[in-house]
C-alpha positions in Angstrom: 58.9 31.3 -16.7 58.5 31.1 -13.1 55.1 30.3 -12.8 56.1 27.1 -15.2 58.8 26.4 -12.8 56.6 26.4 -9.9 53.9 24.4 -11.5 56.6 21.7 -12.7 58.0 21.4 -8.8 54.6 21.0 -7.6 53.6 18.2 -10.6 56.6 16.2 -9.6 56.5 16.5 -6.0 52.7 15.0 -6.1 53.9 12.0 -7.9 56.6 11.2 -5.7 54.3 12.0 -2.3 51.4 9.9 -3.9 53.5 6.2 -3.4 54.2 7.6 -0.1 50.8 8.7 1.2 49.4 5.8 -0.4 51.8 3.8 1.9 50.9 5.1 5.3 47.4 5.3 4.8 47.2 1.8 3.9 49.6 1.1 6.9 46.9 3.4 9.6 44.0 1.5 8.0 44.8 -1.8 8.2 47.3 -2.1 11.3 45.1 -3.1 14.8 46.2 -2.8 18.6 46.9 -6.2 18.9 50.3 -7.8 20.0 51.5 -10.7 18.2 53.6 -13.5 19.2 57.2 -11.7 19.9 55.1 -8.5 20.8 54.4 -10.3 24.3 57.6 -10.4 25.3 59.4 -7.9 23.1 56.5 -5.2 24.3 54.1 -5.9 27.1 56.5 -7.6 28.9 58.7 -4.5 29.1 56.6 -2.5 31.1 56.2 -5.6 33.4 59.4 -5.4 34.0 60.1 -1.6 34.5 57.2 -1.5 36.8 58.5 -4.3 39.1 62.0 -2.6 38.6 62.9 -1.7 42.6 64.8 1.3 41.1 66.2 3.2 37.9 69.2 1.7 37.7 67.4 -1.8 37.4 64.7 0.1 35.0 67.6 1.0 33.0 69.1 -2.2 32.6 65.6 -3.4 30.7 66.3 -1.6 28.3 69.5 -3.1 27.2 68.4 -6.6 28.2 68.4 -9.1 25.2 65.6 -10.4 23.1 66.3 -13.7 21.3 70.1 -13.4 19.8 69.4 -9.5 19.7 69.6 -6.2 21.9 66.4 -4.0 20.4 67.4 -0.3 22.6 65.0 1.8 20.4 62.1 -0.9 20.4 61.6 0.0 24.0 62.5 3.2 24.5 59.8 3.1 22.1 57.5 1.1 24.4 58.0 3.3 27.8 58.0 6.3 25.6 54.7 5.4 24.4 53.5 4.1 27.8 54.4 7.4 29.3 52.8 9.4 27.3 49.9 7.7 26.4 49.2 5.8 29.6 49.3 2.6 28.0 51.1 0.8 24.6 49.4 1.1 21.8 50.7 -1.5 19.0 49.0 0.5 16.2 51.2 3.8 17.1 54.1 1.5 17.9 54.4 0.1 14.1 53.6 3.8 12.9 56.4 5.1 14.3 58.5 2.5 13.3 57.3 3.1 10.1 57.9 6.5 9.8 61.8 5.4 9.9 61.3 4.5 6.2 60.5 8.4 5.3 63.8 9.4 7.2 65.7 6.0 4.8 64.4 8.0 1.5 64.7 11.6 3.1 68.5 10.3 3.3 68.6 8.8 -0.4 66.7 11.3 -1.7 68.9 14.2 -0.3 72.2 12.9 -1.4 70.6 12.7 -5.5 69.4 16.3 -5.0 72.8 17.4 -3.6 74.6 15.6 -6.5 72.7 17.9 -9.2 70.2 15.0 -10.4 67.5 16.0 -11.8 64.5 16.1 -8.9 62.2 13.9 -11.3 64.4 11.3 -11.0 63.6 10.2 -7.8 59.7 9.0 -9.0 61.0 5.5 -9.2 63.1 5.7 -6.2 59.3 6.8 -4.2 57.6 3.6 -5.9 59.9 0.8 -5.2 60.6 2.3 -1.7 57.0 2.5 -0.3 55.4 -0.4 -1.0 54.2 -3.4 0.8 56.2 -6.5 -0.3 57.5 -6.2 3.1 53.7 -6.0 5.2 54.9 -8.7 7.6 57.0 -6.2 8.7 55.1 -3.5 8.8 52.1 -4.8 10.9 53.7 -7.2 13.1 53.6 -4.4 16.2 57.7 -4.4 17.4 59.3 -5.2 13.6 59.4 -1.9 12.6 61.1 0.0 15.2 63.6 -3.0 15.1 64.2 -4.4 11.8 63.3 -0.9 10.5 65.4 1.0 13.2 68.4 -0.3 12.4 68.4 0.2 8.7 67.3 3.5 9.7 69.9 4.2 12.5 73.2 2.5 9.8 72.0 4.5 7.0 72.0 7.5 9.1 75.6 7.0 10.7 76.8 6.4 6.8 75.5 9.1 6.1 76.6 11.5 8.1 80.0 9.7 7.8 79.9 10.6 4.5 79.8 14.3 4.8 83.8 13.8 5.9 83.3 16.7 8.6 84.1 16.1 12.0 80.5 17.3 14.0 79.1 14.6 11.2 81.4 12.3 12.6 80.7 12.7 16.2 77.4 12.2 15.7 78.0 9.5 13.3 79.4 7.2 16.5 76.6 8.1 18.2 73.9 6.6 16.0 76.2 3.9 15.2 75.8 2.4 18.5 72.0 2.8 18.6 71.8 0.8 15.4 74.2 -1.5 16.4 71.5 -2.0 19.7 68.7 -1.7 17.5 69.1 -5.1 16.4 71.6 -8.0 16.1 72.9 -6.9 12.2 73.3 -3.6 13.3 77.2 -4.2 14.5 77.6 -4.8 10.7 77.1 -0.8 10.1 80.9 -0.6 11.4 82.4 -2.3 8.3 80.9 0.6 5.7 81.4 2.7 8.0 85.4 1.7 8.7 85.6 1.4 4.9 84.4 4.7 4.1 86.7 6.8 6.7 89.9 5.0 4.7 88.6 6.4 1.7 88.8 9.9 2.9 92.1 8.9 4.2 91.1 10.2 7.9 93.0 7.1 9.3 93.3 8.4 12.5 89.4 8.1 13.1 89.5 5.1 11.0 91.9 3.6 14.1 89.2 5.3 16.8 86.4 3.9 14.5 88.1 0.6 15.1 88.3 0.9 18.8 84.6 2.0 18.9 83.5 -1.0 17.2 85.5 -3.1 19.5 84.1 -1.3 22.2 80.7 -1.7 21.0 80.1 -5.6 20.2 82.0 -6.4 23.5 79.3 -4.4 25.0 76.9 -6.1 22.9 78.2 -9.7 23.6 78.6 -9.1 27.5 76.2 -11.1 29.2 74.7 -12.1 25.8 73.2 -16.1 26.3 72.6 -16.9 22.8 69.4 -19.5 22.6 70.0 -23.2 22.5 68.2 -23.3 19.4 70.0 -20.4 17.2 73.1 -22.7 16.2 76.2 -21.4 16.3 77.3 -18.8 12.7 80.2 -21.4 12.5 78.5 -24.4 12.9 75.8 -23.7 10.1 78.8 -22.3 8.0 80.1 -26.0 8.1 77.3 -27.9 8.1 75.1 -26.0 5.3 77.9 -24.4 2.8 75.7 -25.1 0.0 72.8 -23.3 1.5 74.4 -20.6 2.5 75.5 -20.2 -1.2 72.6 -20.1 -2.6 70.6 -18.3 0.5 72.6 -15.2 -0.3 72.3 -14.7 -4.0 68.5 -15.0 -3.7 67.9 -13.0 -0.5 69.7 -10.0 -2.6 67.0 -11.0 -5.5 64.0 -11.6 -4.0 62.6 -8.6 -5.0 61.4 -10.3 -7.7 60.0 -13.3 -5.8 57.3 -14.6 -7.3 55.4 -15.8 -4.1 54.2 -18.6 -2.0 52.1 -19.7 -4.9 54.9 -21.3 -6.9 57.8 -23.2 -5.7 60.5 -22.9 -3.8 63.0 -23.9 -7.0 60.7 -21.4 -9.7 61.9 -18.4 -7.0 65.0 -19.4 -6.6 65.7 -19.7 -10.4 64.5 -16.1 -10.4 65.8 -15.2 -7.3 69.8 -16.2 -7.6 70.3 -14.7 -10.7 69.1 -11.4 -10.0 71.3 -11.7 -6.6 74.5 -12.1 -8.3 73.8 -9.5 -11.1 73.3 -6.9 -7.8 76.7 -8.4 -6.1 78.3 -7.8 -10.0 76.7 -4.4 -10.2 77.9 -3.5 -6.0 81.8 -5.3 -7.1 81.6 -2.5 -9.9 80.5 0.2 -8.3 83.4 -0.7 -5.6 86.1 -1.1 -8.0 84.8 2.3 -9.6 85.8 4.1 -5.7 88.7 2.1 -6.0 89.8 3.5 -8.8 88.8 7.4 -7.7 91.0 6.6 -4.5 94.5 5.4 -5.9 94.0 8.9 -8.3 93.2 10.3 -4.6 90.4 12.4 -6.9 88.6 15.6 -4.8 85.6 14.9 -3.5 82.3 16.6 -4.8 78.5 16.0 -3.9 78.4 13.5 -7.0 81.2 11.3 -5.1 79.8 11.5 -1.9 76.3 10.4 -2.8 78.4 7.5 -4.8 80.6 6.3 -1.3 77.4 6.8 0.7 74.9 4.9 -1.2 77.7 2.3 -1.5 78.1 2.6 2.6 74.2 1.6 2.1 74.6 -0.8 -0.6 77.4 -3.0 1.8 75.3 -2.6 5.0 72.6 -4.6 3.3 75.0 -6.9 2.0 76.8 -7.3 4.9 73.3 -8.2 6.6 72.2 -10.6 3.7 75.4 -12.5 4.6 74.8 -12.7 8.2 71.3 -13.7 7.5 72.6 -16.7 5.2 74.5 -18.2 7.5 72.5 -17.8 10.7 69.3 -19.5 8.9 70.9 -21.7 6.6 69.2 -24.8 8.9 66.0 -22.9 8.8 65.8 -24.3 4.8 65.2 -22.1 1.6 61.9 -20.9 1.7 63.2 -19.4 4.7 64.9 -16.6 2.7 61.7 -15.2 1.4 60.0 -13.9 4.8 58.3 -11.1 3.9 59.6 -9.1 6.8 62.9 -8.4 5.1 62.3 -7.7 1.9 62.2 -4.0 2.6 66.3 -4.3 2.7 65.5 -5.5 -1.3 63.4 -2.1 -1.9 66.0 -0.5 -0.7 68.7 -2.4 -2.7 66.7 -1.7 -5.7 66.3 2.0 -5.1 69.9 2.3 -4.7 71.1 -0.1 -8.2 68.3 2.5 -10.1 70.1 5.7 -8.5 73.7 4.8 -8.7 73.2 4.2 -12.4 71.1 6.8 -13.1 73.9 9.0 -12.0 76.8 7.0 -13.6 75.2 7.0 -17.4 75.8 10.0 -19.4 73.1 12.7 -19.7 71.8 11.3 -23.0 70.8 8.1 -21.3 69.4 9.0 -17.8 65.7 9.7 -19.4 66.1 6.0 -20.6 67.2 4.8 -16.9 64.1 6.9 -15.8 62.1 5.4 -17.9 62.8 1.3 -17.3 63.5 2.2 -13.8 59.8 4.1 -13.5 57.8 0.9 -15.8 59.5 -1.9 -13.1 59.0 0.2 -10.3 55.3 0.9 -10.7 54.9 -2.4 -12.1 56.4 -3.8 -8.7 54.8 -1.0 -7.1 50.9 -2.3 -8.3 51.9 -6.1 -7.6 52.9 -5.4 -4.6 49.5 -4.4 -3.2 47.6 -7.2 -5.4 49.7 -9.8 -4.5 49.7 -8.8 -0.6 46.6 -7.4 -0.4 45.0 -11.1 0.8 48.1 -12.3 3.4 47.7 -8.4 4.7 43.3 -9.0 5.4 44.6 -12.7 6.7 47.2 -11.2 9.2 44.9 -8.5 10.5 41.9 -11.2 10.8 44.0 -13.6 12.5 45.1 -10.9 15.3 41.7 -9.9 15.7 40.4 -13.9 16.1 43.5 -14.5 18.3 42.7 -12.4 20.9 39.3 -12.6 21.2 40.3 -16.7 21.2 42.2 -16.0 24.1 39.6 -13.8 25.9 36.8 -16.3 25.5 38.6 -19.7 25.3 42.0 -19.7 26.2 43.2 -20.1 23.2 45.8 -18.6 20.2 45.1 -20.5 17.0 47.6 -19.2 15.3 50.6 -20.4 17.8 50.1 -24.0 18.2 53.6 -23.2 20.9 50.9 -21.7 23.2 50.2 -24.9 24.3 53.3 -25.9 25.9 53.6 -26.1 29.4 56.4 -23.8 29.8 54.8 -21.1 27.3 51.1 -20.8 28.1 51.4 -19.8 31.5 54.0 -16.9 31.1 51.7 -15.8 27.9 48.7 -16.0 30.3 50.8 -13.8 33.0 51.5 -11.6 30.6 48.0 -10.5 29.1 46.9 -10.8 32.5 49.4 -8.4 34.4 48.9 -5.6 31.2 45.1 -5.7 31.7 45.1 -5.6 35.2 47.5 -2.7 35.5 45.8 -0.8 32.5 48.8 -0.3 30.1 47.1 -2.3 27.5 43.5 -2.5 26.5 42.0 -5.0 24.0 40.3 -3.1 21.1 37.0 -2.7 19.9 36.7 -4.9 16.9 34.0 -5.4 14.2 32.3 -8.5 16.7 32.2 -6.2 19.7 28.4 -5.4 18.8 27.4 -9.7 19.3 31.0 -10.5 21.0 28.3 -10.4 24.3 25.6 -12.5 22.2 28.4 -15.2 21.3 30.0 -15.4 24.9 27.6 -14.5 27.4 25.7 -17.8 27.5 26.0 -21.7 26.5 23.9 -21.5 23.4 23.1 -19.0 21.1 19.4 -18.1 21.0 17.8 -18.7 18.1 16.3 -15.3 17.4 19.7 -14.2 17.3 20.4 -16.6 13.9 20.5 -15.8 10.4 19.9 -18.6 7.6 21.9 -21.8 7.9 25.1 -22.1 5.9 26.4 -25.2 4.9 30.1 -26.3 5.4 32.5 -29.1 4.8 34.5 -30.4 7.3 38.0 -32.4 5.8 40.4 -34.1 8.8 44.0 -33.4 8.1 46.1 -36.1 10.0 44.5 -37.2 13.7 44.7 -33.3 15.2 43.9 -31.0 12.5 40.2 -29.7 11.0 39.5 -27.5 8.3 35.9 -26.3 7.2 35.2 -24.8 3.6 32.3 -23.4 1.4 31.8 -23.2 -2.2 29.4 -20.7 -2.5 30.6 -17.6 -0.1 30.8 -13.7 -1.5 32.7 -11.7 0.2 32.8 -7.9 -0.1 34.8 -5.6 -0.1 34.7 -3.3 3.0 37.0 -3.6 5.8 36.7 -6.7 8.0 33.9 -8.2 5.5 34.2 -11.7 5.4 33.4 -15.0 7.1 34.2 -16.1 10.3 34.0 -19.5 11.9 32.8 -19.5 16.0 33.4 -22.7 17.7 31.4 -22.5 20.8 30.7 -25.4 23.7 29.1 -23.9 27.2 31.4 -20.8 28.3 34.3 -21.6 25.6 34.0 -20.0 22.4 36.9 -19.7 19.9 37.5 -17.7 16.7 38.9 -18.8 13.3 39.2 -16.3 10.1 38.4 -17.9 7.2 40.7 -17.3 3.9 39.1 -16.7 0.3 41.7 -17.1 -2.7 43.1 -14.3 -4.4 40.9 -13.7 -7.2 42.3 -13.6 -11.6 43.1 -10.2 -12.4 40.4 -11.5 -15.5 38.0 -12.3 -12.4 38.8 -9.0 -10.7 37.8 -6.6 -14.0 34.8 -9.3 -15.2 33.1 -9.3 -11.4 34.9 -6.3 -9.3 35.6 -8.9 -6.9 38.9 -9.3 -5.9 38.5 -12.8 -3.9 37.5 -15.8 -5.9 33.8 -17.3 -4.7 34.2 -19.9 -1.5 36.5 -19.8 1.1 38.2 -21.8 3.4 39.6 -22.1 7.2 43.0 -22.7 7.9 43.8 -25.9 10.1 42.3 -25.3 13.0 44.1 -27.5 15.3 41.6 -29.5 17.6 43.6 -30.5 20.7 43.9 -27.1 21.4 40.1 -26.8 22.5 39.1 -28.4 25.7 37.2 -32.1 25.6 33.9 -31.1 25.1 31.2 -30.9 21.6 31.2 -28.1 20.0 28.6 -26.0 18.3 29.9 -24.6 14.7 28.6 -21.2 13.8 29.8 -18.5 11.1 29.6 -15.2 11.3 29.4 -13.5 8.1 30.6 -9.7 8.1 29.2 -7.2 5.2 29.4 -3.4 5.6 30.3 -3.4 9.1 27.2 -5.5 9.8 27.7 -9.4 11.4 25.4 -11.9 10.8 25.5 -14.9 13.2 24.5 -17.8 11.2 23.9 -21.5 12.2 25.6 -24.3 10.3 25.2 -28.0 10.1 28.8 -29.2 11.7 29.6 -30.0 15.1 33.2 -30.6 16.8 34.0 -33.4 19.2 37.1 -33.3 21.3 38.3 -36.3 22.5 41.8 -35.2 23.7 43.0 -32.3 24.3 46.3 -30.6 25.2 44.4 -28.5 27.8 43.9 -31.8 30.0 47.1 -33.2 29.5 
């Protein structure tokens, strides 16, 4: 019946929406208006630049100006479009629209299985390991997602429309080939599925131009490209780190199934590796299996070219992973498992679930559904529990940082600040953005007592709550950390505690870190941090010489309680003075 028809459509497109709303209403709630180390330069800088520009020519040359080893177009195109239309950046809409590139990645997968006659409840799982948040260091770090997520975005989108073998798809193909390949520096990698895929339609003649426009395109990448004296050279870490680079590959494929920071580094790897090789097994088939269709030069359908374009997918992040293993092979094993990248493994995972789901015969794809569904919500679940706590610590340490800066010139959580040669162009920075209005520091849950804790030497003491009492334990001759045993935290947003170093104008800000809760403690108590909680090193020479007051503030419901505590901090030497 049609009203049964209706009703079904509706049922299944709630449950594959509900991962996704999920997704970027965690993502608006939790992400803050506050740059973070690369966003300086990557993002504030920018408009520096454009507005000291003497004319458009210059102004356009920013744009294409490299950042690190890598040219990031759409990152700031990003930035002045913002800045243009909303007078200043804004760090929280920056990572939201970067974001938003991950719809258009499972519009595109998503699309190719409906066109290919699957079955529409068979993308669920494909909705749950997409949009999760394995990959939250990427999602709140202000300029990653419109550049680690704009060129998976951009590649995907010139495979695709590669893919569709007509020749307006291909023009337009070149065209967002070249802004992923300037999106960021893996993004010239798009070229080799995309090569690949135009000899399988046998189109050699645009197979030959293809050629020429890759050419074309990383000498325009590589002119004037300075690569930083401390990225070593691909070859040289291919020499010297073999071994690495080995194993690095394997387990950057598998570490979906990373186990976390918790255990170590040889537990995940033993996971990691052979999950990696049975996804480079499955990709080898899946390329032998177009292989075979090619030789028998078989007529392509919808079901073939969602197979060659998921494939065109399936090699860009492979292609990537390589790249990756060889350019950070020095940077050790643990390495590998930055969160930040892990939403290439979603996406690997989403694609080893569809391509078999469309392979197996009728008869078996409920069972495909069905394993694919269990480890995808599984994942799905763990991902937020798991995260949930490095998420809070991210957004508390952005909040902390800045108001560090503001009140003590300071950034605790980049001991780099410090050096002679970074500090002042970080200061020039800030400075030059405030001044000139195109960023504004944000209200955050101290502005109500941020006057109260700044405005004088001392805090009065009919501003004070109840003492608290903390433990201080040195690590080495530069590094503090302050615990208690006895904290509750609860569970709004922002509750916690927060440690306030203060000595006559300077005050500085440190987030303290609760552990992660059992999942026994979580359904006994409702409490998903365990009791206590703990600082992370707080490193000392990075306050000025000077005794200092130690304060927490304790934040419950939106409400702060300034509370007096029985430590003080003496600074003997200090990187300030040197």
């Amino acid at each position: 019946m049609w009203w049964y028809r209706i009703l079904r459509f509706a049922f299944i497109f709630i449950l594959i929406s509900l991962p996704i709303c999920l997704f970027y209403w965690f993502v608006w709630k939790y992400a803050l208006n506050v740059p973070f180390q690369d966003d300086l330069d990557g993002v504030l800088e920018v408009i520096k630049k454009i507005m000291d520009a003497p004319n458009a020519l210059r102004k356009a040359r920013i744009f294409v100006l490299q950042d690190d080893e890598h040219r990031v177009v759409f990152n700031r195109i990003v930035t002045y479009l913002l800045y243009v239309c909303n007078g200043e950046v804004n760090f929280k809409y920056h990572l939201f629209i970067g974001c938003t590139l991950i719809l258009g990645i499972f519009g595109m997968i998503s699309h190719r299985f409906v066109r290919a006659a699957l079955p529409i409840w068979g993308l669920i799982p494909v909705s749950l390991f997409i949009f999760q948040i394995q990959y939250y260091e990427g999602i709140f770090w202000g300029m990653i997602p419109c550049q680690n997520f704009a060129v998976l975005f951009f590649a995907f989108l010139s495979i695709y429309l590669v893919s569709q073998n007509t020749t307006v798809s291909l023009i337009f193909a070149f065209l967002f080939s070249l802004l992923g390949a300037f999106s960021s520096g893996n993004g010239l990698v798009v070229f080799l599925p995309f090569l690949l895929i135009l000899v399988y339609q046998r189109r050699y003649r645009a197979a030959l131009v293809c050629f020429v426009w890759a050419c074309t395109c990383a000498w325009l990448y590589f002119y004037d490209l300075v690569i930083p004296e401390f990225r070593p050279k691909l070859s040289d870490n291919l020499l010297k780190y073999p071994l690495q680079v080995l194993v690095d590959f394997p387990a950057f494929l598998g570490q979906f199934f990373d186990m976390g920071v918790t255990f170590k580094p040889l537990i995940r790897g033993l996971i990691t590796v052979p999950i990696g090789v049975f996804i480079i097994v499955w990709f080898v088939f899946l390329c032998q299996k177009l292989f075979l269709k090619w030789q028998k030069n078989t007529k392509s359908d919808a079901t073939n070219q969602a197979l060659v374009c998921w494939v065109g997918f399936l090699m860009f992040i492979m292609a990537t992973a390589a790249v990756f293993s060889i350019a950070r092979a020095g940077d050790g094993f643990e390495a590998v498992f930055r969160s930040r990248y892990k939403l290439n493994l979603a996406i690997i995972m989403a694609l080893c679930y569809t391509t078999l789901f469309m392979l197996v015969a009728n008869r078996w794809r409920k069972t495909v559904f069905m394993v694919g569904l269990n480890v995808a919500l599984v994942a799905n679940v763990l991902s937020y529990y798991q995260n949930f706590a490095n998420i809070e610590t991210f957004r508390r340490n952005l909040m902390t940082d800045m108001l560090s800066w503001k009140h003590g010139s300071n950034i605790p959580t980049s001991p780099i600040y410090f050096s002679p040669t970074v500090k002042p162009l970080v200061d020039s920075i800030i400075v030059h953005s405030l001044q000139h209005h195109y960023y504004t520091i944000p209200e955050t849950i101290f502005t109500p007592i941020e006057r109260q804790l700044t405005s004088r030497p001392t805090i009065e003491p009919n501003l004070l709550g109840p003492p608290m009492a903390l433990d201080s334990t040195p690590q080495g001759e530069d590094y503090l950390i302050f615990s208690n045993s006895t904290f509750v935290q609860g569970n709004a947003l922002d509750d916690g505690a927060y440690l306030i170093l203060k000595s006559g104008n300077e005050t500085h800000f440190f987030p303290a870190q609760q552990r992660r809760g059992g999942i026994r403690h979580f359904l006994k108590n409702q409490q998903f941090y365990s009791i206590g909680f703990e600082t992370a090193p707080i490193l000392t020479k990075g306050l000025k010489k000077g005794t200092y007051e130690v304060y927490v503030v304790v934040v419950s419901n939106g409400n702060c309680q300034i509370r007096p505590t029985n430590k003080k901090v003496m600074v003997e030497k200090s990187f300030k003075e040197s």
